Amino acid sequence: VSAPIGIGLLGLGRIGRLHARNVVTRVPAFAAVGACDPYAENVAVELGIPVFSDWQALVSAPEVAAVVISSPTELHAEQIIEAARHGKHVLCEKPLDRELATLPGILQAVDEAGVVLQVGFNRRADRNFSQLRQELSGGAIGDPLLVKITSRDPAPAPLAYLKGSGGLFLDMAIHDFDMARYLVDAEVVSVSAAGSALLSPEIAAIGDVDTAVTTLTFDNGVLAVIDNCRQASYGYDQRVEVHGRNGMLLVDNEQSSTVRRADAAGYHRDPLPNFFLDRYGEAYVREMEAFAAAVAGTAEPIADGIDGARAVEIAVAAELSRKERRAVTLEEVRR
Amino acid sequence: VSAPIGIGLLGLGRIGRLHARNVVTRVPAFAAVGACDPYAENVAVELGIPVFSDWQALVSAPEVAAVVISSPTELHAEQIIEAARHGKHVLCEKPLDRELATLPGILQAVDEAGVVLQVGFNRRADRNFSQLRQELSGGAIGDPLLVKITSRDPAPAPLAYLKGSGGLFLDMAIHDFDMARYLVDAEVVSVSAAGSALLSPEIAAIGDVDTAVTTLTFDNGVLAVIDNCRQASYGYDQRVEVHGRNGMLLVDNEQSSTVRRADAAGYHRDPLPNFFLDRYGEAYVREMEAFAAAVAGTAEPIADGIDGARAVEIAVAAELSRKERRAVTLEEVRR
Amino acid sequence: VSAPIGIGLLGLGRIGRLHARNVVTRVPAFAAVGACDPYAENVAVELGIPVFSDWQALVSAPEVAAVVISSPTELHAEQIIEAARHGKHVLCEKPLDRELATLPGILQAVDEAGVVLQVGFNRRADRNFSQLRQELSGGAIGDPLLVKITSRDPAPAPLAYLKGSGGLFLDMAIHDFDMARYLVDAEVVSVSAAGSALLSPEIAAIGDVDTAVTTLTFDNGVLAVIDNCRQASYGYDQRVEVHGRNGMLLVDNEQSSTVRRADAAGYHRDPLPNFFLDRYGEAYVREMEAFAAAVAGTAEPIADGIDGARAVEIAVAAELSRKERRAVTLEEVRR
Amino acid sequence: VSAPIGIGLLGLGRIGRLHARNVVTRVPAFAAVGACDPYAENVAVELGIPVFSDWQALVSAPEVAAVVISSPTELHAEQIIEAARHGKHVLCEKPLDRELATLPGILQAVDEAGVVLQVGFNRRADRNFSQLRQELSGGAIGDPLLVKITSRDPAPAPLAYLKGSGGLFLDMAIHDFDMARYLVDAEVVSVSAAGSALLSPEIAAIGDVDTAVTTLTFDNGVLAVIDNCRQASYGYDQRVEVHGRNGMLLVDNEQSSTVRRADAAGYHRDPLPNFFLDRYGEAYVREMEAFAAAVAGTAEPIADGIDGARAVEIAVAAELSRKERRAVTLEEVRR
């Protein structure tokens, strides 16, 4: 057993805290050697991680071999580039950035430094989706024809959050855009989206939508359709279906138990868990293990910088398509 | 019990034969008093229905109070108009016509004659979909936000049929467009479609697609998304899901038995029935009963001429949208 | 097409009426040429069946080739024997009789007359159970090891009925005993039963039970376990499972639709239908068709006199086992 | 946070190793301060637990506050009694002992010492079964009438193991007997069992069975029926159903993913996991946490010495019932 790799944690908000805890308790290949979050130093203290008051100091510290960036999106680009410059490997939460113009600089910095950049598309590490992909690529249903993704949050985030989120496509659907690419294993050429703000006038007032359908056309002709909603009374709804020439693969939701009840009103089972950590808790651990393997050089990152950039491009195209009511090509948004 | 209503059957192909058999054996409110199909007179003979060699004679015969039109689509408009002129009620298979320009004349003739026109959207009479609609309109899940319809045939029809079919949207998806309207109970304002010909180069060669996604935007902001495919190895796949403010309603496929098998390879159940008559056999009976009620004046037809016309408009808009890669409004195609 | 076979109907109670209607409307191989039930002559009149005031006259009428006996159990033996003496084929509802001593006389009369005796074990004609049996006998799961049958009524019959029913085993579980034999295709050697009267003191007061478990040991070592209850708030519960050397076959309940609903309280589907005719309506038609085939000589009856007698023996043994708290062999009760 | 409680591990076989690993990595309330297993000292070394070559030394060591006994069944009684004498709390694997005569001495020793004795009925800690019990005791389905437990191993253990196992009832069904008591929350008065050796002549040759059905009658009239089999080709099958006056509660198997596949042969999902640790891995952690709570005095043990003794009594009665083909009361075996 080799010595654990030193990890620095940038940002200890909801996701950053989760990554920190996983590094400390579940991934022995890593050791948390520093953390920086001016608003959440107590988290680091509780987990016994040395506190840095300055993220630049953290990314340049010699004991840090890799960083996990869970800071506000506005900081991602700068932090990735700075970490890369110091030769540190990076796991960065999605989205890489909200501006397409920033992406090439990120990719170039990482490339020149020769470090690993893994993007936080944790769903790729979910046991269900990764098994689906494996069966699909193993030929279980022949060539894919159509991918269907349903992705609905239990309830809308607070309006303050939504305002700064970049909109439903960039904030929420981006995970599903990545999932479609992950499964189809080809590139999207055009995007067509429609959306409505049905849940509350406030969402309409900020120019966003709460319900949306996005259709992706891939370069091999495969279609993918994603339906999103900011509200699902029955819980956090995450389903995938791939229809292929010789069959269909489906991933249904996970439930918190297998208990069912039958009575005079019918058959019943519990609603889905509301919280994304209940659904993807183990996937976050596997994602961190995958990052450890990538840093150790024994595997490719499960989602790299290109994957991160492509998802942003699709989200930007979807937003444009919704507004202009026409299909938008990725080529167009890349210009 | 009043005397049965005299029915004349125009066309005894696959569907016409089914209607004839249902009239004879399952719907006592009707009596089959005449049938006309130069290519299938034996069907009439076997069922003991008087044969007419001329459809004009049939629609004008005094013993005929209502007609069922299952003839080739090219004849629909003329036959409906002629039947209406003779004061006969009409059940006509979909589509009413492939040309939008013809629709107003049909509706006007029916209107002026004051006869019933029911369009053959048999799925409205399916026990599952009608129960879903009833629960939805009863408020079970609050206001609808999003409708998802999956509709896949077991295998592509012969190329000769496809060539004259008017394309996937007008031939196949039209049922789903009607289902979306039936469930949402509002009007579609714009249509956005994408499609691919992935199954065979022949389908591409005739300018059609075999896999498609269509997004409908309703005037109340509700979205509907329909995915179609000409091939599903696991059988005739017909599912519907309505996501609402307070919940979700789902209709899954029916299976030919509840038998499951578990073995070292896993858990298994039979594929879906391949044949639409296995899936919708009872729905066709209920559709005919609904027509009988409409003719008797005790109920509205389950799908009327406007419903038939709207579905054609949506299909035409979908085809245009697919080709021009933009959202198409119904207002635009109606002009 | 040959002329239909003349059927006489003895008894027009709940089941007799159903058989009569099926003969008239669903089984063209039969023609209902006479019916006898002093308490329900109106049923015959409504269905247009000639009324006989005397069952002996009916079973001896020349136009009657076969009879369906749905009369009270007390009359079964006499009516079967009389019908056989006149050379009429017989479909008799279960149980053949409540007394073991009577059974040999029935079987002998039928045997000597060379007529068909089919016993009304309608569940053998259910599409699910017959498919399960076919897969089992086709080797889908290897040799069977264990059969599990769950059979629960929606609610207890009225106490007056229960008093004369012969008890839970002879009245209700007898169907399940036959199902076990049908599936295992071997003979039962011993029976062990336990029961409780938990639903109401009245059931205990008449010496009966409302909840019971019966274990059958077959001559090939296979075990079958049957659980019965007179009450199931969620509907009429009819499930079967066969565990074999190489796998398991399961038949789940049928549901009246595939609609499911999800909301903040969870996922829901309708309760099971309460009425056995909703569950087994089609099975009764298939049972009558099977009888027609047996009478025509083109197939064996789906359950013959021996099957009818064996089920009574098992039920009698189960009742004895419950009372004496020990396993009871069929050999013992047959003496 | 108080200091962790010192735990000594007796036995490091398959289960002992699991307990050791859980103590070390998952249950911070405990510290593993010593382990003893002459055949598996490497396990202790790998986990960094101090090795004791003598279990007597371990149970008397001052740093040991509680012991986990996973040694061969023959040693259980002696080790529990010795541990109790030294004032150590005990978590002991099932069965407490194979001889009924030994049980009172165990219970007395624990009682006199005032220590906690928890028995290793890990399934009580399974999230599904504990939820079922909670719903049941909360009145979700009214009074229970009937409990059904299906419990099947993927494949028979080696013959050498089976020979010394005490038989199917004492080795395997004992878990299910405890589950029935756990759910019904009443005491068993009589036991009726039937069994067959169908899988291999070797099992018959050692006087054991591989397929069995056991019916328990509780003092409140509730019935429980348990079906066991040493082989299930489709995996480790663990299901429970409770039928009550107002409804039914069901626990189905857990699956390793929610992936399903549909193709021309039907719909498919993976077999169940074969290994009990895949099914009950988390339950073992929760069991250890429950032991920690019991030792800390903040909760009762989830299964105590009486529970352990009752399960052995039921198993002994079941074996006797099978051999003598009659219901056996617990009173009788206790004498």
Tab-separated table of N, CA and C in Angstrom, chain B residues 249-327:
chain	number	residue	atom	x	y	z
B	249	LEU	N	-48.997	10.637	-13.132
B	249	LEU	CA	-49.805	9.476	-13.495
B	249	LEU	C	-49.095	8.728	-14.609
B	250	LEU	N	-49.061	7.415	-14.506
B	250	LEU	CA	-48.381	6.614	-15.513
B	250	LEU	C	-49.285	5.502	-16.004
B	251	VAL	N	-49.230	5.255	-17.308
B	251	VAL	CA	-49.841	4.058	-17.871
B	251	VAL	C	-48.729	3.222	-18.475
B	252	ASP	N	-48.588	2.028	-17.961
B	252	ASP	CA	-47.572	1.133	-18.500
B	252	ASP	C	-48.213	0.213	-19.546
B	253	ASN	N	-47.401	-0.543	-20.235
B	253	ASN	CA	-47.916	-1.497	-21.201
B	253	ASN	C	-48.726	-2.594	-20.522
B	254	GLU	N	-49.646	-3.149	-21.260
B	254	GLU	CA	-50.326	-4.354	-20.800
B	254	GLU	C	-49.507	-5.572	-21.238
B	255	GLN	N	-49.577	-6.615	-20.435
B	255	GLN	CA	-48.840	-7.831	-20.800
B	255	GLN	C	-49.828	-8.978	-20.976
B	256	SER	N	-49.413	-9.965	-21.726
B	256	SER	CA	-50.355	-11.039	-22.067
B	256	SER	C	-50.565	-12.005	-20.908
B	257	SER	N	-49.720	-11.950	-19.910
B	257	SER	CA	-49.972	-12.713	-18.689
B	257	SER	C	-49.128	-12.092	-17.589
B	258	THR	N	-49.371	-12.551	-16.369
B	258	THR	CA	-48.572	-12.036	-15.255
B	258	THR	C	-47.441	-12.995	-14.885
B	259	VAL	N	-47.190	-13.968	-15.737
B	259	VAL	CA	-46.146	-14.959	-15.438
B	259	VAL	C	-44.756	-14.328	-15.511
B	260	ARG	N	-43.968	-14.567	-14.479
B	260	ARG	CA	-42.552	-14.224	-14.511
B	260	ARG	C	-41.725	-15.463	-14.232
B	261	ARG	N	-40.497	-15.438	-14.700
B	261	ARG	CA	-39.615	-16.569	-14.489
B	261	ARG	C	-38.294	-16.056	-13.942
B	262	ALA	N	-37.774	-16.744	-12.954
B	262	ALA	CA	-36.467	-16.393	-12.404
B	262	ALA	C	-35.542	-17.584	-12.587
B	263	ASP	N	-34.345	-17.311	-13.033
B	263	ASP	CA	-33.361	-18.391	-13.141
B	263	ASP	C	-31.971	-17.786	-12.998
B	264	ALA	N	-30.979	-18.566	-13.287
B	264	ALA	CA	-29.612	-18.100	-13.041
B	264	ALA	C	-29.269	-16.869	-13.882
B	265	ALA	N	-30.009	-16.650	-14.945
B	265	ALA	CA	-29.759	-15.467	-15.775
B	265	ALA	C	-30.552	-14.255	-15.308
B	266	GLY	N	-31.424	-14.432	-14.346
B	266	GLY	CA	-32.171	-13.292	-13.823
B	266	GLY	C	-33.664	-13.519	-13.778
B	267	TYR	N	-34.398	-12.417	-13.786
B	267	TYR	CA	-35.860	-12.445	-13.770
B	267	TYR	C	-36.358	-12.071	-15.160
B	268	HIS	N	-37.361	-12.773	-15.624
B	268	HIS	CA	-37.812	-12.580	-16.998
B	268	HIS	C	-39.329	-12.520	-17.085
B	269	ARG	N	-39.807	-11.693	-18.011
B	269	ARG	CA	-41.208	-11.822	-18.393
B	269	ARG	C	-41.333	-11.727	-19.906
B	270	ASP	N	-42.480	-12.117	-20.407
B	270	ASP	CA	-42.649	-12.173	-21.853
B	270	ASP	C	-42.499	-10.797	-22.493
B	271	PRO	N	-42.123	-10.766	-23.766
B	271	PRO	CA	-42.158	-9.493	-24.490
B	271	PRO	C	-43.614	-9.017	-24.600
B	272	LEU	N	-43.768	-7.779	-25.000
B	272	LEU	CA	-45.110	-7.255	-25.222
B	272	LEU	C	-45.719	-7.919	-26.453
B	273	PRO	N	-47.031	-7.989	-26.508
B	273	PRO	CA	-47.655	-8.483	-27.741
B	273	PRO	C	-47.189	-7.630	-28.918
B	274	ASN	N	-47.035	-8.256	-30.062
B	274	ASN	CA	-46.561	-7.542	-31.247
B	274	ASN	C	-47.682	-6.818	-31.972
B	275	PHE	N	-48.876	-7.272	-31.765
B	275	PHE	CA	-49.943	-6.867	-32.670
B	275	PHE	C	-50.826	-5.826	-31.988
B	276	PHE	N	-51.145	-4.775	-32.712
B	276	PHE	CA	-51.941	-3.710	-32.084
B	276	PHE	C	-53.331	-4.198	-31.694
B	277	LEU	N	-53.806	-5.245	-32.358
B	277	LEU	CA	-55.133	-5.744	-31.977
B	277	LEU	C	-55.093	-6.478	-30.644
B	278	ASP	N	-53.951	-7.059	-30.308
B	278	ASP	CA	-53.827	-7.665	-28.980
B	278	ASP	C	-53.844	-6.583	-27.910
B	279	ARG	N	-53.267	-5.456	-28.240
B	279	ARG	CA	-53.215	-4.370	-27.265
B	279	ARG	C	-54.529	-3.610	-27.170
B	280	TYR	N	-55.129	-3.361	-28.317
B	280	TYR	CA	-56.275	-2.457	-28.334
B	280	TYR	C	-57.586	-3.142	-28.729
B	281	GLY	N	-57.608	-4.457	-28.686
B	281	GLY	CA	-58.814	-5.188	-29.087
B	281	GLY	C	-60.057	-4.702	-28.360
B	282	GLU	N	-59.970	-4.602	-27.049
B	282	GLU	CA	-61.141	-4.166	-26.282
B	282	GLU	C	-61.440	-2.689	-26.528
B	283	ALA	N	-60.395	-1.914	-26.780
B	283	ALA	CA	-60.611	-0.488	-27.046
B	283	ALA	C	-61.433	-0.293	-28.316
B	284	TYR	N	-61.219	-1.160	-29.317
B	284	TYR	CA	-62.009	-1.026	-30.546
B	284	TYR	C	-63.490	-1.312	-30.278
B	285	VAL	N	-63.746	-2.251	-29.395
B	285	VAL	CA	-65.141	-2.526	-29.036
B	285	VAL	C	-65.741	-1.312	-28.328
B	286	ARG	N	-65.004	-0.790	-27.379
B	286	ARG	CA	-65.523	0.375	-26.644
B	286	ARG	C	-65.695	1.589	-27.560
B	287	GLU	N	-64.794	1.715	-28.543
B	287	GLU	CA	-64.931	2.810	-29.506
B	287	GLU	C	-66.240	2.676	-30.286
B	288	MET	N	-66.560	1.441	-30.675
B	288	MET	CA	-67.790	1.224	-31.442
B	288	MET	C	-69.011	1.471	-30.558
B	289	GLU	N	-68.914	1.072	-29.303
B	289	GLU	CA	-70.019	1.342	-28.372
B	289	GLU	C	-70.204	2.854	-28.186
B	290	ALA	N	-69.070	3.553	-28.145
B	290	ALA	CA	-69.145	5.012	-27.998
B	290	ALA	C	-69.792	5.633	-29.231
B	291	PHE	N	-69.494	5.079	-30.387
B	291	PHE	CA	-70.129	5.582	-31.613
B	291	PHE	C	-71.638	5.326	-31.558
B	292	ALA	N	-72.004	4.145	-31.080
B	292	ALA	CA	-73.433	3.831	-30.955
B	292	ALA	C	-74.115	4.838	-30.034
B	293	ALA	N	-73.458	5.178	-28.947
B	293	ALA	CA	-74.041	6.139	-28.009
B	293	ALA	C	-74.151	7.513	-28.669
B	294	ALA	N	-73.140	7.871	-29.462
B	294	ALA	CA	-73.167	9.177	-30.125
B	294	ALA	C	-74.292	9.222	-31.153
B	295	VAL	N	-74.459	8.137	-31.905
B	295	VAL	CA	-75.525	8.080	-32.902
B	295	VAL	C	-76.889	8.131	-32.216
B	296	ALA	N	-76.972	7.443	-31.067
B	296	ALA	CA	-78.224	7.445	-30.309
B	296	ALA	C	-78.464	8.776	-29.622
B	297	GLY	N	-77.472	9.627	-29.645
B	297	GLY	CA	-77.633	10.955	-29.067
B	297	GLY	C	-77.483	10.993	-27.556
B	298	THR	N	-76.951	9.929	-26.987
B	298	THR	CA	-76.817	9.899	-25.529
B	298	THR	C	-75.429	10.311	-25.061
B	299	ALA	N	-74.501	10.530	-25.991
B	299	ALA	CA	-73.160	10.963	-25.593
B	299	ALA	C	-72.509	11.667	-26.766
B	300	GLU	N	-71.526	12.483	-26.461
B	300	GLU	CA	-70.740	13.075	-27.527
B	300	GLU	C	-69.805	12.008	-28.097
B	301	PRO	N	-69.427	12.112	-29.363
B	301	PRO	CA	-68.417	11.171	-29.884
B	301	PRO	C	-67.114	11.332	-29.091
B	302	ILE	N	-66.385	10.244	-28.887
B	302	ILE	CA	-65.177	10.360	-28.070
B	302	ILE	C	-64.090	11.162	-28.776
B	303	ALA	N	-64.167	11.255	-30.105
B	303	ALA	CA	-63.255	12.131	-30.855
B	303	ALA	C	-64.039	12.641	-32.047
B	304	ASP	N	-64.167	13.945	-32.185
B	304	ASP	CA	-65.023	14.469	-33.260
B	304	ASP	C	-64.188	15.006	-34.423
B	305	GLY	N	-64.841	15.666	-35.345
B	305	GLY	CA	-64.156	16.148	-36.545
B	305	GLY	C	-63.059	17.143	-36.236
B	306	ILE	N	-63.302	18.006	-35.257
B	306	ILE	CA	-62.273	18.962	-34.874
B	306	ILE	C	-61.040	18.224	-34.361
B	307	ASP	N	-61.285	17.206	-33.550
B	307	ASP	CA	-60.158	16.405	-33.051
B	307	ASP	C	-59.392	15.785	-34.217
B	308	GLY	N	-60.163	15.281	-35.186
B	308	GLY	CA	-59.504	14.675	-36.342
B	308	GLY	C	-58.687	15.686	-37.121
B	309	ALA	N	-59.230	16.898	-37.259
B	309	ALA	CA	-58.530	17.932	-38.024
B	309	ALA	C	-57.289	18.423	-37.276
B	310	ARG	N	-57.413	18.615	-35.972
B	310	ARG	CA	-56.275	19.114	-35.192
B	310	ARG	C	-55.078	18.155	-35.274
B	311	ALA	N	-55.371	16.878	-35.211
B	311	ALA	CA	-54.281	15.898	-35.233
B	311	ALA	C	-53.536	15.943	-36.563
B	312	VAL	N	-54.299	16.159	-37.656
B	312	VAL	CA	-53.639	16.270	-38.961
B	312	VAL	C	-52.775	17.529	-39.000
B	313	GLU	N	-53.297	18.624	-38.481
B	313	GLU	CA	-52.524	19.868	-38.456
B	313	GLU	C	-51.209	19.702	-37.693
B	314	ILE	N	-51.292	19.034	-36.550
B	314	ILE	CA	-50.068	18.840	-35.755
B	314	ILE	C	-49.072	17.982	-36.532
B	315	ALA	N	-49.593	16.949	-37.194
B	315	ALA	CA	-48.700	16.070	-37.948
B	315	ALA	C	-48.022	16.815	-39.094
B	316	VAL	N	-48.782	17.650	-39.767
B	316	VAL	CA	-48.209	18.434	-40.871
B	316	VAL	C	-47.153	19.407	-40.319
B	317	ALA	N	-47.464	20.013	-39.189
B	317	ALA	CA	-46.506	20.933	-38.575
B	317	ALA	C	-45.244	20.202	-38.128
B	318	ALA	N	-45.408	19.001	-37.631
B	318	ALA	CA	-44.248	18.226	-37.174
B	318	ALA	C	-43.323	17.905	-38.340
B	319	GLU	N	-43.922	17.513	-39.452
B	319	GLU	CA	-43.122	17.188	-40.627
B	319	GLU	C	-42.359	18.431	-41.108
B	320	LEU	N	-43.044	19.562	-41.111
B	320	LEU	CA	-42.402	20.809	-41.531
B	320	LEU	C	-41.287	21.199	-40.547
B	321	SER	N	-41.565	21.031	-39.279
B	321	SER	CA	-40.576	21.370	-38.253
B	321	SER	C	-39.316	20.523	-38.417
B	322	ARG	N	-39.522	19.247	-38.627
B	322	ARG	CA	-38.381	18.358	-38.806
B	322	ARG	C	-37.520	18.801	-39.990
B	323	LYS	N	-38.199	19.198	-41.072
B	323	LYS	CA	-37.445	19.533	-42.273
B	323	LYS	C	-36.756	20.884	-42.150
B	324	GLU	N	-37.420	21.836	-41.517
B	324	GLU	CA	-36.865	23.193	-41.443
B	324	GLU	C	-36.128	23.450	-40.144
B	325	ARG	N	-36.110	22.441	-39.262
B	325	ARG	CA	-35.342	22.530	-38.029
B	325	ARG	C	-35.725	23.761	-37.211
B	326	ARG	N	-37.008	23.984	-37.065
B	326	ARG	CA	-37.481	25.089	-36.253
B	326	ARG	C	-38.876	24.752	-35.734
B	327	ALA	N	-39.286	25.444	-34.682
B	327	ALA	CA	-40.643	25.285	-34.186
B	327	ALA	C	-41.628	25.840	-35.199
